[in-house]
Every structure is written in structure tokens, then in C-alpha cells.
Short mmCIF file of C-alpha atoms and ligand atoms in Angstrom, two decimals:
data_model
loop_
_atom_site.label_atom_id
_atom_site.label_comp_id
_atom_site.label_asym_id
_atom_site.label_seq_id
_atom_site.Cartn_x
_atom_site.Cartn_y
_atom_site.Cartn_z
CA UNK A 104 81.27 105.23 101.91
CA UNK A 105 80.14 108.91 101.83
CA UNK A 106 83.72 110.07 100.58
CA UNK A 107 82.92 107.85 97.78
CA UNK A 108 79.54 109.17 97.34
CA UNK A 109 80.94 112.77 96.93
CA UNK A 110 84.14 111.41 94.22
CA UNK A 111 83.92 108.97 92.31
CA UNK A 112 87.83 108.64 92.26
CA UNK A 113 87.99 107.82 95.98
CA UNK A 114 88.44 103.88 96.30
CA UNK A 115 87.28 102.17 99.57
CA UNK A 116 86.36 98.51 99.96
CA UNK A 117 85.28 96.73 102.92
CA UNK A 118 85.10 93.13 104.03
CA UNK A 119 83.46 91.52 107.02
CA UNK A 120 83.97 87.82 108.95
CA UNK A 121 81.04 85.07 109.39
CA UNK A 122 79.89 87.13 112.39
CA UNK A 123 79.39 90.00 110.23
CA UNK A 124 82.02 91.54 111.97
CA UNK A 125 83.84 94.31 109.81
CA UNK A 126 87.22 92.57 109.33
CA UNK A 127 88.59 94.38 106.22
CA UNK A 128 89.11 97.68 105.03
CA UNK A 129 91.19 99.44 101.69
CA UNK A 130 90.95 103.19 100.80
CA UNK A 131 93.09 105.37 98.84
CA UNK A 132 91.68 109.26 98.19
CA UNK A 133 92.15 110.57 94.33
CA UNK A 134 95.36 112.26 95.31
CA UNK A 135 96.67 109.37 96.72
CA UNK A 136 96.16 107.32 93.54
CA UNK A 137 97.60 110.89 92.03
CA UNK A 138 100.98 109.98 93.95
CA UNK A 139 101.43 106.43 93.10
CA UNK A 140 101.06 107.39 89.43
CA UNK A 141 104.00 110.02 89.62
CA UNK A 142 106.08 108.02 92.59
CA UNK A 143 104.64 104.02 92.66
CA UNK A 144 108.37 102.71 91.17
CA UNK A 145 108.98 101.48 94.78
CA UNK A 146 106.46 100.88 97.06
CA UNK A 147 106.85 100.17 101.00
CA UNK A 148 104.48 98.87 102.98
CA UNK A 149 104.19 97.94 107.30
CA UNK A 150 101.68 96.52 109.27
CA UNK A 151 103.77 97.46 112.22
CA UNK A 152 100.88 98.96 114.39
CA UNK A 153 97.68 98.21 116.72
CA UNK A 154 95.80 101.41 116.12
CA UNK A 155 92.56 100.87 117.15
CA UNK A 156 89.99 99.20 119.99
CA UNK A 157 89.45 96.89 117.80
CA UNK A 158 92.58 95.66 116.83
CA UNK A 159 92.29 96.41 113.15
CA UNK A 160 96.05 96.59 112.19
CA UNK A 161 97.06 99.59 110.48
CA UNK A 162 98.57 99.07 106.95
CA UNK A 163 100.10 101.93 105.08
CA UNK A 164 101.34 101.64 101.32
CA UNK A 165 104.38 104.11 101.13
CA UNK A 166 106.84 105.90 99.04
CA UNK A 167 109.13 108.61 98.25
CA UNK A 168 108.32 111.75 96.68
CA UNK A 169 110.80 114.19 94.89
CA UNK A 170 111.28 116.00 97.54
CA UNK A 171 112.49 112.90 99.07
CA UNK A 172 109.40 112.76 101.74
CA UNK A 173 107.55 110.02 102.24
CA UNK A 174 103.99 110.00 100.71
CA UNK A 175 101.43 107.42 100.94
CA UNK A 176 99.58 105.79 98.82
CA UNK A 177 96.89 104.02 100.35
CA UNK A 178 96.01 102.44 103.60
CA UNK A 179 94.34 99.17 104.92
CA UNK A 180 93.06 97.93 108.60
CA UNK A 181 92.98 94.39 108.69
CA UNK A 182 91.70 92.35 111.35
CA UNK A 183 94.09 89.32 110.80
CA UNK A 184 97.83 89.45 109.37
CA UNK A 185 97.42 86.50 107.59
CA UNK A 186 97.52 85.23 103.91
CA UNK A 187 94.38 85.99 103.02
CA UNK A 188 93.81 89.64 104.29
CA UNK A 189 97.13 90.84 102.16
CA UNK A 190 96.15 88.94 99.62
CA UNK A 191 92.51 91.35 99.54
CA UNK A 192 94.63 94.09 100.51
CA UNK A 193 96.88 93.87 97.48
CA UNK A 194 93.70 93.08 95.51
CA UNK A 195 92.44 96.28 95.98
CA UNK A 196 95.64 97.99 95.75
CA UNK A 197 95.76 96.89 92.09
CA UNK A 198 92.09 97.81 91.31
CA UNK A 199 93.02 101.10 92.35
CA UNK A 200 95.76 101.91 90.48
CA UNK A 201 95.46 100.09 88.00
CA UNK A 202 98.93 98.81 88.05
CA UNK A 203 101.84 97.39 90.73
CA UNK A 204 104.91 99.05 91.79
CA UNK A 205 108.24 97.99 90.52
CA UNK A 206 109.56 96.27 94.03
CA UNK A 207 107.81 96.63 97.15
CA UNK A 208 109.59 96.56 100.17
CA UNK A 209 108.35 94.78 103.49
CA UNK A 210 109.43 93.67 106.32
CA UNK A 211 110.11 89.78 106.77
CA UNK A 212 106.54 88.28 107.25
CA UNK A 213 105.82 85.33 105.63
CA UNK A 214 102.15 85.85 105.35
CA UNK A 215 103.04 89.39 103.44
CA UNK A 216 106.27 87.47 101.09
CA UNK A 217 103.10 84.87 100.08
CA UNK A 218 100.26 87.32 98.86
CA UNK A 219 102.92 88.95 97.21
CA UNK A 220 104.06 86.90 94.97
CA UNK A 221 100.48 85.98 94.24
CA UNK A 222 99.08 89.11 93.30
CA UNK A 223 101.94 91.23 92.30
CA UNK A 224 103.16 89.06 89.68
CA UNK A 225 105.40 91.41 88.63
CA UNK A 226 106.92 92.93 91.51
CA UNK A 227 110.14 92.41 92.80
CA UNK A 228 109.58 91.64 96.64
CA UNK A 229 112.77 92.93 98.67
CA UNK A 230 112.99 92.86 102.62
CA UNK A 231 113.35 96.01 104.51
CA UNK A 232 117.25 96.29 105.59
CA UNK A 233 116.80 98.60 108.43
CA UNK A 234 114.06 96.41 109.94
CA UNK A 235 116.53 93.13 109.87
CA UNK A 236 119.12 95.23 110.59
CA UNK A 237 117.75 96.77 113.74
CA UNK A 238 117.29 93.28 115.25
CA UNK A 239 121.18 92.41 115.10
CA UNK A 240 121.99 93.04 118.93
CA UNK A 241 119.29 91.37 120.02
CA UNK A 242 119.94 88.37 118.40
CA UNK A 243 123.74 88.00 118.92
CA UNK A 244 123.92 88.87 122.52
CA UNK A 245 125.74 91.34 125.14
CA UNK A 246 129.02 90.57 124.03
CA UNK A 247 128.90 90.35 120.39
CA UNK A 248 126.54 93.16 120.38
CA UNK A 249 129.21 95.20 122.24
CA UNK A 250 132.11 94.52 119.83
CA UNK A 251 132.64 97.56 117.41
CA UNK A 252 134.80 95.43 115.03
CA UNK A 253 131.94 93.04 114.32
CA UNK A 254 129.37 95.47 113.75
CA UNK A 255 131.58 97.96 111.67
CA UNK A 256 132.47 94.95 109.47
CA UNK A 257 129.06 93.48 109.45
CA UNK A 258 127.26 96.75 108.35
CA UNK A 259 130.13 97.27 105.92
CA UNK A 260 129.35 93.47 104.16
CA UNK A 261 125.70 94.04 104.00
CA UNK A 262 125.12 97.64 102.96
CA UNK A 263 127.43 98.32 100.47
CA UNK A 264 125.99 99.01 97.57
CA UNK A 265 128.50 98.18 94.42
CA UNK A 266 130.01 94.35 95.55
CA UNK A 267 129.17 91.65 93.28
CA UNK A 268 126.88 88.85 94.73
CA UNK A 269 130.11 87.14 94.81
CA UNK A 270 132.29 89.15 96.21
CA UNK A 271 129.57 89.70 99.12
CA UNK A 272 128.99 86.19 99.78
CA UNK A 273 132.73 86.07 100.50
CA UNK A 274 132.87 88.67 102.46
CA UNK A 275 130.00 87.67 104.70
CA UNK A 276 131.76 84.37 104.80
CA UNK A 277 134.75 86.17 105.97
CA UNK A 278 132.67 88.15 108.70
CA UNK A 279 130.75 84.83 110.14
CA UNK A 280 134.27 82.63 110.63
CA UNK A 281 135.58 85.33 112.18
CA UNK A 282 132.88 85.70 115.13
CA UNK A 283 131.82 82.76 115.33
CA UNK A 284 128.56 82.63 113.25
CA UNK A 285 128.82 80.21 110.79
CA UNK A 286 126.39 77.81 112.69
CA UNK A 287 124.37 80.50 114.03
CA UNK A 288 120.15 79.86 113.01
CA UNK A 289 119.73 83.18 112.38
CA UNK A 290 122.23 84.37 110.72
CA UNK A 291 121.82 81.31 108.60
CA UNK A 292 118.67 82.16 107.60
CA UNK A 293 119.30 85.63 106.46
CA UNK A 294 122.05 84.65 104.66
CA UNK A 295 119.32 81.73 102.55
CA UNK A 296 117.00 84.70 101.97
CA UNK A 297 120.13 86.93 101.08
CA UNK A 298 118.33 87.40 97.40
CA UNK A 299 115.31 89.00 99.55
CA UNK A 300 117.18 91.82 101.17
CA UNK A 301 121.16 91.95 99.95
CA UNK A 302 122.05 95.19 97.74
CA UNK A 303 123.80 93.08 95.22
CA UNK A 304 120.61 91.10 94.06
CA UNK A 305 119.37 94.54 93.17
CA UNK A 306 121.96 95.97 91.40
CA UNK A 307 119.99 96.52 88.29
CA UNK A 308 116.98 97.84 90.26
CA UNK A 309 115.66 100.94 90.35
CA UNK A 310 115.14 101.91 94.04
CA UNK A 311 114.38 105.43 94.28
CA UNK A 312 115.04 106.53 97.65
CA UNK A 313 113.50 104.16 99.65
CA UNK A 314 116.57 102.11 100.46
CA UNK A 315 119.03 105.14 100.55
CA UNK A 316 117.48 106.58 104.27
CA UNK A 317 117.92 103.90 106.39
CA UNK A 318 115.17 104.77 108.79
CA UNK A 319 112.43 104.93 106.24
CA UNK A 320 110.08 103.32 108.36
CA UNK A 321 110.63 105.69 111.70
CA UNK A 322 109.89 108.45 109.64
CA UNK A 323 107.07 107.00 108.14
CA UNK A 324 105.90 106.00 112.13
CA UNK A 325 106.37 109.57 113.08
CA UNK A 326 104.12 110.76 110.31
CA UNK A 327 100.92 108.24 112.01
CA UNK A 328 102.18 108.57 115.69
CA UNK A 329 99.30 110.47 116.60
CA UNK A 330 96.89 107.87 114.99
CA UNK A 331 98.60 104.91 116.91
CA UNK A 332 96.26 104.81 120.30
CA UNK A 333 94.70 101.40 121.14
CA UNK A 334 91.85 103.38 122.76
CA UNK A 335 90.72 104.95 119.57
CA UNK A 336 87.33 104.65 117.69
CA UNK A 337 87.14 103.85 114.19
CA UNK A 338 85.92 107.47 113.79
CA UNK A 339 88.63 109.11 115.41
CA UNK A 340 91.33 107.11 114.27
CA UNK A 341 89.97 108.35 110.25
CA UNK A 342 90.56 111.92 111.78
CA UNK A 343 93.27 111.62 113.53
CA UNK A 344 94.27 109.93 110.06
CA UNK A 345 93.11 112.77 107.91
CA UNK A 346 95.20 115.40 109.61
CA UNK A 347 98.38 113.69 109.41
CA UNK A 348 98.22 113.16 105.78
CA UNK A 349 96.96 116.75 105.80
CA UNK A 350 100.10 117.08 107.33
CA UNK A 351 102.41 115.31 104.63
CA UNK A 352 100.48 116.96 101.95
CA UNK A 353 100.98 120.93 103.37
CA UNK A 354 104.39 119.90 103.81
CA UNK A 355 104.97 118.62 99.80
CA UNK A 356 102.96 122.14 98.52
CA UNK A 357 105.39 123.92 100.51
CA UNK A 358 108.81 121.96 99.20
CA UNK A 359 106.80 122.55 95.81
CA UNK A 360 106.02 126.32 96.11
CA UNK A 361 109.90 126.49 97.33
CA UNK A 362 110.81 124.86 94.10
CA UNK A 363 109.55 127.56 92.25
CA UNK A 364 110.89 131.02 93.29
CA UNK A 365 114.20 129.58 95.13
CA UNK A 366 117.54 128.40 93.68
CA UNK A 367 120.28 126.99 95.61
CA UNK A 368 123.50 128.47 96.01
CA UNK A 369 125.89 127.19 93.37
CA UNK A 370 129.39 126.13 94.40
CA UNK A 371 130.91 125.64 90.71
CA UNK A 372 131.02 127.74 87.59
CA UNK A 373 130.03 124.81 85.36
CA UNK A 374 126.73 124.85 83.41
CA UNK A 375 125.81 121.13 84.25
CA UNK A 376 125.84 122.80 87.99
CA UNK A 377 123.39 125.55 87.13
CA UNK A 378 121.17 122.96 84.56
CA UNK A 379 120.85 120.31 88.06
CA UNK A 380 120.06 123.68 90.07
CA UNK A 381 116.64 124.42 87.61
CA UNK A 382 115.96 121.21 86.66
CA UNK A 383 115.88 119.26 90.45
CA UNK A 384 114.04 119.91 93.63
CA UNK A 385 116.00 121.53 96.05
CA UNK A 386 116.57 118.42 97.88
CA UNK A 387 117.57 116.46 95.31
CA UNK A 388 119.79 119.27 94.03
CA UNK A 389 122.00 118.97 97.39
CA UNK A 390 122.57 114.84 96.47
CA UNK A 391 123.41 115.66 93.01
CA UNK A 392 125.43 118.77 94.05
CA UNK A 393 127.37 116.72 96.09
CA UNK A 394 128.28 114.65 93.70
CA UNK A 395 129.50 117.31 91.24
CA UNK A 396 131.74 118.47 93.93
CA UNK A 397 133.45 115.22 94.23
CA UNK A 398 133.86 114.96 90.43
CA UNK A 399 135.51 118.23 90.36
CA UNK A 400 137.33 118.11 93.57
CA UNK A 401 138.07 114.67 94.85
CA UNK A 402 137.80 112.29 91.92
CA UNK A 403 140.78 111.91 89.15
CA UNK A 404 141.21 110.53 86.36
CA UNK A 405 143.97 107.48 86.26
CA UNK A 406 143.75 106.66 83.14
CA UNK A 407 141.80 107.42 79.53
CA UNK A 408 141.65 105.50 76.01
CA UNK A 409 140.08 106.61 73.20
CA UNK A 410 138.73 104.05 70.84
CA UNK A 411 136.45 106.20 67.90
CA UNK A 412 133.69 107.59 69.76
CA UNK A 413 134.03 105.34 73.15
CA UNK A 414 135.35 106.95 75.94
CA UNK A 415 136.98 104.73 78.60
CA UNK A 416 138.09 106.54 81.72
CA UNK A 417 139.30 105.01 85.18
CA UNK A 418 138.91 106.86 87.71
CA UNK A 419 139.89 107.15 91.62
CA UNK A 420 137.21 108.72 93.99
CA UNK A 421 137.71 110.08 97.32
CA UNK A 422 137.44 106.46 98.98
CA UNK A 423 140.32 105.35 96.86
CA UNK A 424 137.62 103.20 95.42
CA UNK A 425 137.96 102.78 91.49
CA UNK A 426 135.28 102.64 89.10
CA UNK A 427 135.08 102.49 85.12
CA UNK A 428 132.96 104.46 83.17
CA UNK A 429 132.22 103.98 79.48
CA UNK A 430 131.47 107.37 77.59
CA UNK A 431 130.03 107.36 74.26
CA UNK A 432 130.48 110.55 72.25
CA UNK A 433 128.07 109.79 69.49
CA UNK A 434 124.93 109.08 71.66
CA UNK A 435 126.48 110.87 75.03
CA UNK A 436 125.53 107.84 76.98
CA UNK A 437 127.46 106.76 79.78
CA UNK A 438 127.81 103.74 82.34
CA UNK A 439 129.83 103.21 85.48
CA UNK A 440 130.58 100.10 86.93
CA UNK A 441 129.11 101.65 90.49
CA UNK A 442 125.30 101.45 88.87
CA UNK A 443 124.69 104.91 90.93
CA UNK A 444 122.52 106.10 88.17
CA UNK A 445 120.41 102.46 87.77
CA UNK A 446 119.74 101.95 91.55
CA UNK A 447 118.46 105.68 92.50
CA UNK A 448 118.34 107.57 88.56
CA UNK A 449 120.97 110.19 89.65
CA UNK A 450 124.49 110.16 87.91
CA UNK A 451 127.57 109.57 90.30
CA UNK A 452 130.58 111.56 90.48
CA UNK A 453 132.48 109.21 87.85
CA UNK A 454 129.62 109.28 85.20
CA UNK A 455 129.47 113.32 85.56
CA UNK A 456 133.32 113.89 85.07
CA UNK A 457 133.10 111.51 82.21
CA UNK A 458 130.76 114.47 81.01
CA UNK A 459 132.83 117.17 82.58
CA UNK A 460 135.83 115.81 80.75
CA UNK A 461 133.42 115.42 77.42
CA UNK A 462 132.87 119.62 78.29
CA UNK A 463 129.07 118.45 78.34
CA UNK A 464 127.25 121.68 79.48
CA UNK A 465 124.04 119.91 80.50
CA UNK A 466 123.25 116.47 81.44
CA UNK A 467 122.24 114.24 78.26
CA UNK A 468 118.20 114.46 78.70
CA UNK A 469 118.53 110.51 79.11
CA UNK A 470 119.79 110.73 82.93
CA UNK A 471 117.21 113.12 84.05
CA UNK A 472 114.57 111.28 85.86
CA UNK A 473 111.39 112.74 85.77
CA UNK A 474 110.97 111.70 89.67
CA UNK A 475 112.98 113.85 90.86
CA UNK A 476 112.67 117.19 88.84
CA UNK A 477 110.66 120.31 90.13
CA UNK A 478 108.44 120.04 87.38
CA UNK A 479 106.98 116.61 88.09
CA UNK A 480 103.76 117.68 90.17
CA UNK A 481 102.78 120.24 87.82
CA UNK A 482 99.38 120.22 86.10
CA UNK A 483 101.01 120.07 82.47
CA UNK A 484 103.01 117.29 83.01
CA UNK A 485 99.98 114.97 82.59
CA UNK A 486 99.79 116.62 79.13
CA UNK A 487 102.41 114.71 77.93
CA UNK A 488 102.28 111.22 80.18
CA UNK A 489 103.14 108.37 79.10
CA UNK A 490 99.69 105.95 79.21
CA UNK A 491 102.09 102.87 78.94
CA UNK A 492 103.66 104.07 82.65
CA UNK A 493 101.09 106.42 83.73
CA UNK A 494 104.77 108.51 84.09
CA UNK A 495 105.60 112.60 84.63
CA UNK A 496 107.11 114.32 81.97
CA UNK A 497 110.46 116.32 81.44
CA UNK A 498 111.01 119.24 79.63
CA UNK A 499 114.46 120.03 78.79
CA UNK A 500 115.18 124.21 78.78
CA UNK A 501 117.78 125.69 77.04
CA UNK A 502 119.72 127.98 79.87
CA UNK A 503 119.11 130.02 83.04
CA UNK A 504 116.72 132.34 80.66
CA UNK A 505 115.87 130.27 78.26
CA UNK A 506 114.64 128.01 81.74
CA UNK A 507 112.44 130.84 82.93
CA UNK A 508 110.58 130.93 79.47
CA UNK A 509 110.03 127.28 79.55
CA UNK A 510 108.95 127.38 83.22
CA UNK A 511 106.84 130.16 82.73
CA UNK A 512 105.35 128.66 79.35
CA UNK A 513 104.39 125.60 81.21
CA UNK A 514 103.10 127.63 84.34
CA UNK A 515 100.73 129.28 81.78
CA UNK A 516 99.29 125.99 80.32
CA UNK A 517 99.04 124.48 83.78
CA UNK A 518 96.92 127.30 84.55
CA UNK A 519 95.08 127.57 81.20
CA UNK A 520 94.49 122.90 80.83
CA UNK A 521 90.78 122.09 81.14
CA UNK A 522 89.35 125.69 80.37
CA UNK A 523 88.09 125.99 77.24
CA UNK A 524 88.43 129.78 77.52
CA UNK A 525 91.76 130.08 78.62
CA UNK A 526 93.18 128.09 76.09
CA UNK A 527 92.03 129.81 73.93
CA UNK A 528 92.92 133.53 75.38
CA UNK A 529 96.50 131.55 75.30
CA UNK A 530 96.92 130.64 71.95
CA UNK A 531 96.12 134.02 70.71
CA UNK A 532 98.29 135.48 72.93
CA UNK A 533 101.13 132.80 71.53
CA UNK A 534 100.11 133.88 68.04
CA UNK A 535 100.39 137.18 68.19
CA UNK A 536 103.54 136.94 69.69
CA UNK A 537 104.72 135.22 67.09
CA UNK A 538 103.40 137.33 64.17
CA UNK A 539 105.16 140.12 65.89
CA UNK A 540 108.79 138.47 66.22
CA UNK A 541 108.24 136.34 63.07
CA UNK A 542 108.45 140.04 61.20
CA UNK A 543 110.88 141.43 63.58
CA UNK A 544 113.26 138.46 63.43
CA UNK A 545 112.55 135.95 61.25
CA UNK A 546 116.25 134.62 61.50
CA UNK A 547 115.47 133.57 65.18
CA UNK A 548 112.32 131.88 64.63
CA UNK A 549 114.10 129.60 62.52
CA UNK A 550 116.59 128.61 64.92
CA UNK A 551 114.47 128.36 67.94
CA UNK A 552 112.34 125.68 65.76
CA UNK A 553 115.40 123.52 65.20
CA UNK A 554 117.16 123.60 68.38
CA UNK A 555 115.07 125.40 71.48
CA UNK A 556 111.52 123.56 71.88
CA UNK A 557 112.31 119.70 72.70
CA UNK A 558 110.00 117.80 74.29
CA UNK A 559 111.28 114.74 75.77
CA UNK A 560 108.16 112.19 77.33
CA UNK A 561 109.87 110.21 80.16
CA UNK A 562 108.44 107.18 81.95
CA UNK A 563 109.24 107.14 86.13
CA UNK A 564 112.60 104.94 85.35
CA UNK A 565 113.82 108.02 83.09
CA UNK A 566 113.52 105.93 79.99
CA UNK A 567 112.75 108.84 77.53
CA UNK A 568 110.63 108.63 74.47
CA UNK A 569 110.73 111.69 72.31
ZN1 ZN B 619 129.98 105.68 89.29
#
């Protein structure tokens, strides 16, 4: 109550029983409800912990940042896991930002799957793999759980990421007959809910990286160990709370302070290499590095047709696996049968030798997800938002140089938004820049009108507006 006192953007709600018990409680701090506006696409949340003498559960709303961290959100303590508490829970949630993620991912509890789908209308609701993953051995005893051929085939059915719904259900067929499982409760059951937690029912789904580590929620455990001691006091469980988000936060300013003075080591000469290198944080770089190296290296090309401006290429990767990809010349859009680029907005190795083969030097401004690029946390890019999505913005830079100018453009109105006198001691600066080089070179100014300074808006799913 006093944090709200002091900012009028905190958000904290509280609820008590018939005993006037305190039963219910909901805060998230203004940079929380900062992060869910740049990174609420997916949304995970656990009540997975008794954290307190009081036996208020612990419920933390998570996601992924673009340093592929987990940040949070907000938090809850809840008395009782039941229906009603998530349903005040998500209540709140919405209040506060105004808005509901994209899918939220929880584990399989009934009471959470029902407030769900009454307050987040909108959300798709999709079960945490790891967590019904992790219970496999238990479930289909010693033997069973000892048998490497069942559990390399099982994990092979239900985490791979480009089957049909089809072609998994036959597969997972194939598995149960063969060990035994076809009568099995449990297996039974997760193969009714398969729509809740199976890859292939979220195909066309973005998922950030939520799904892609599959111990999401350990990390996100080790980030609130030190706040999981039933002996605590309300009071020193919001400390011991405070200094592990502390904790997440000093580690995000450092990934973002990296972001701007160091640049990977490249392993190509191409230019789409060097544009991914400036335009994504380091981490994400590595991922999309990676895949560059098996477009280049590992993947080939088994056959091409041209058909007017369409592109169609087959292509072999290193798994022998083969995709299609459909590149169009006129718009330089591109789609692979593996969905890489719809499930976590980063093109695969097939989509970026379709552009390699096109002699693309930078990725079309369409496939860069705001998300992920080292520019999303800065000041400017709520500038430019989009108030539809409450989304980051991207700013395509010409090359390596013409990348520093941008940077250091943007660096300068980040600095300079929200002071009156600034601004103004930078537009004069601007000006007479440009009465200087306007006489010196009035050739250039032309061209740098026409083809340097684009602005592309971009909502958190990459969809760009210009
Ligand atoms: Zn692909």
C-alpha cells in the first residue's frame, strides 16, 4: 500500500476471507508492467510453491526477455488454489496491463485451465511440456522407465516441433502399441488433452522462447529459491522478494549494456551475418548464427523452379530432413514448411539460404522481430509504439557505419525524450548539421532521403507497419 502511495503506476490489490483473514494478494511494480508491454506475447505462470507461514501460495506471471532470461511480470499469494482465487488473480492481471498475453502456459491444474478460459478470453491456454514430461517415470514404472528405446521414441513423438497433428497422432499410436500403453489411464488422458500441450496444435503460434528451454520453470525456481522458506513472514518474504528481482533486473542492464559496445565474432563473410550481429542481442545472435552456419554449410539445395517472381527451393538440412520454402522476389517474403520463423520469429536455415541464394544482403525488415533486437529496451522505442499492441519498435540501419549513426541517433533521442531543453539543444544541433552538408553535398542529401532513414513500427509478433 505505501509503494502505491509513492507511484501511482505500482498495482497491488488485496482480498480477505469472512474472518477477515488476508486471503488474496496481486502486485506488479511499473517496470514490471514495463516488461509485459515489450515481452507479454507468452506468458507462464506456477503456483508451484508454499512460501510463507501462512501458506499463501506463491504465484509468479513469467516470460522471456530478449536476452532470453526470464522476467516477471507480476506476482500473486493466494490462500486457496482454487477457481475463484485465479480467477481474481487473472482479474487483476488484466487491470494492470491492460491487455492478455497471446498463450499462457501452465501447468495441468484444472482450477488454473477454468479461470482461464474465463477471463482470458483470448488467450490460447497451452500446458507446460516439461512439467508433464518430468512425471513420465513415475507414472510408467521401474521397468518402462528404464528402457532407453521407449523414452528416446517417446520424447521424439512429443517434442518435435514440425509433424502434422496427423502424422503425430500416428506416431504416438505407434509408440503406445509398442509398450504396451494403449489402455494405460494416463497416458490416455494426455493423449485427450493432446490439443493442450502437443507442438503440432501450435504450429501457427507464436511462442517466443518459452517452449524452446525445456526447463523454463527450474530456472524460473532458482530465480525465487531464496524466497521459498515456510518459516518466513509476510515482510521478509517481500524482501527476500525484492532482491531477487533486483537480481533479474541487474542481470538484464548488464546483457543490455553488453549489447551496446560488444559484437560477436562473425564466422561468415556475408552481410546478412554482420546485419543479425547489430541488429540482435548477443544471445539471440548465437541462435540465429547458428542457423546461418547450417544454411551455408550443411543445408543444400535439391532442387529449384522458377515460376515469375516465386521461388521454390527444396532443400536437405543436416538431419536429412527436407523442407520447402517459397521465395517471393517481388515482396522478398518467404515461408518454409518447418514454421521456424512463426513459432519463435527467427528465420531457419532453409528460409535464410532461400535469401542467400536470392544474394539478399540483409534480412527483409518483415522477419526481424522487435523482441529480440538490442534496441527493444531503449527509451526511444516507445516513440514509435504501436498503441494497438503496446509493441517495441525496429529501426532498420543501412550497414556496419551507417548502424553506428542510427544507433547513436537513437542513443541521442533516448537521452534527449521528455526534456524540453534537450530536444531542443538536439534539433539545432541536427539542423545545423544539415545546413552544413546540405551546401557541401547536396547530391547526398538527396539520396539519404530516398533510401537511408526508414522507419519500420513493428508490433511484438514482428508484423511491421511502416
Ligand atoms: Zn525452415
Amino acid at each position: 500500500m505505501a509503494k502505491k502511495e509513492v507511484s501511482t503506476d505500482f498495482y497491488f490489490a488485496h482480498d480477505v476471507d469472512e474472518l477477515d483473514q488476508l486471503c488474496r494478494i496481486f502486485w506488479a511494480d511499473p517496470q514490471a508492467r514495463h516488461n509485459f508491454k515489450l515481452f507479454g506475447d507468452v506468458m507462464s505462470f506456477d503456483a508451484t510453491y508454499s512460501t510463507n507461514r501462512y501458506k499463501l501460495v506463491f504465484v509468479p506471471f513469467t516470460g522471456v526477455d530478449h536476452h532470453k532470461k526470464s522476467v516477471t511480470f507480476a506476482v500473486g499469494l493466494i490462500a486457496k488454489e482454487d477457481v475463484d482465487s485465479y480467477t481474481w488473480l487473472l482479474e487483476h492481471f488484466q487491470m494492470a496491463m491492460g491487455k492478455v498475453p497471446t498463450c499462457t502456459v501452465t501447468d495441468q491444474d484444472p482450477a488454473m485451465r477454468v479461470a482461464i478460459s474465463r477471463v482470458f478470453d483470448t488467450t490460447r491456454h497451452r500446458y507446460c511440456m516439461w512439467h508433464i514430461m518430468t512425471k513420465v517415470c513415475e507414472k510408467v514404472g521401474p521397468t518402462l522407465a528404464r528402457n532407453e528405446d521407449f523414452l528416446r521414441s517417446l520424447n521424439s513423438v512429443v517434442w518435435n516441433e514440425t509433424q502434422t497433428i496427423s502424422e503425430f497422432e500416428a506416431a504416438w499410436q505407434t509408440v503406445m502399441e509398442k509398450h504396451e500403453l494403449v489402455d494405460h489411464r494416463w497416458f490416455t488422458h494426455l493423449f485427450e488433452i493432446r490439443e493442450y500441450w502437443i507442438p503440432a496444435f501450435f504450429n501457427d503460434m507464436f511462442m517466443g522462447g518459452l517452449m524452446k528451454t525445456t526447463s523454463r520453470s527450474e530456472s524460473e525456481n532458482n530465480v525465487f529459491n531464496s524466497c521459498t522458506s515456510p518459516h518466513l513472514s509476510l515482510t521478509d518474504f517481500f524482501i527476500k522478494f525484492e532482491k531477487a528481482i533486483d537480481k533479474q533486473r541487474h542481470t538484464q542492464t548488464r546483457l543490455n549494456a553488453d549489447c551496446e559496445d560488444k559484437f560477436p565474432e562473425l564466422k561468415t563473410t556475408l552481410l546478412l551475418e554482420r546485419q543479425a550481429a547489430t541488429t540482435y542481442t548477443i544471445a539471440v545472435f548465437y541462435d540465429v548464427q547458428k542457423e546461418i552456419l547450417e544454411a551455408c554449410f550443411s543445408s543444400q539445395i535439391i532442387n529449384k523452379t522458377v515460376e515469375g517472381n516465386i521461388v521454390r527451393l527444396e532443400i536437405e538440412d543436416t538431419n536429412k530432413m527436407m523442407h520447402s520454402v517459397e521465395y517471393n522476389s517481388a515482396t522478398r517474403t518467404t515461408h518454409c514448411t518447418c514454421n521456424m520463423f512463426n513459432r519463435i520469429g527467427l528465420q531457419c536455415r532453409h528460409a535464410l539460404l532461400s535469401f542467400k541464394d536470392a544474394c539478399l544482403e540483409r534480412i527483409p525488415g518483415q522477419y526481424i522481430t522487435p523482441r529480440w533486437t538490442r534496441t527493444t529496451c531503449w527509451p526511444y522505442a516507445q516513440l514509435y509504439a504501436n498503441p494497438e499492441q503496446g509493441g517495441p519498435t525496429e529501426v532498420l540501419s543501412g550497414d556496419t557505419r551507417m548502424g553506428t549513426v542510427f544507433d547513436e541517433f537513437f542513443k541521442c533521442v533516448g537521452n534527449a525524450y521528455g526534456n524540453t531543453d534537450r530536444i531542443t539543444e538536439l534539433a539545432q544541433i541536427l539542423k545545423e548539421y544539415r545546413e552544413k552538408t546540405t551546401e557541401s553535398m547536396p547530391q547526398m542529401e538527396t539520396r539519404a532521403k530516398k533510401t537511408d532513414a526508414v522507419f519500420l513500427v513493428g508490433d511484438v509478433h514482428g508484423n511491421v507497419h511502416s
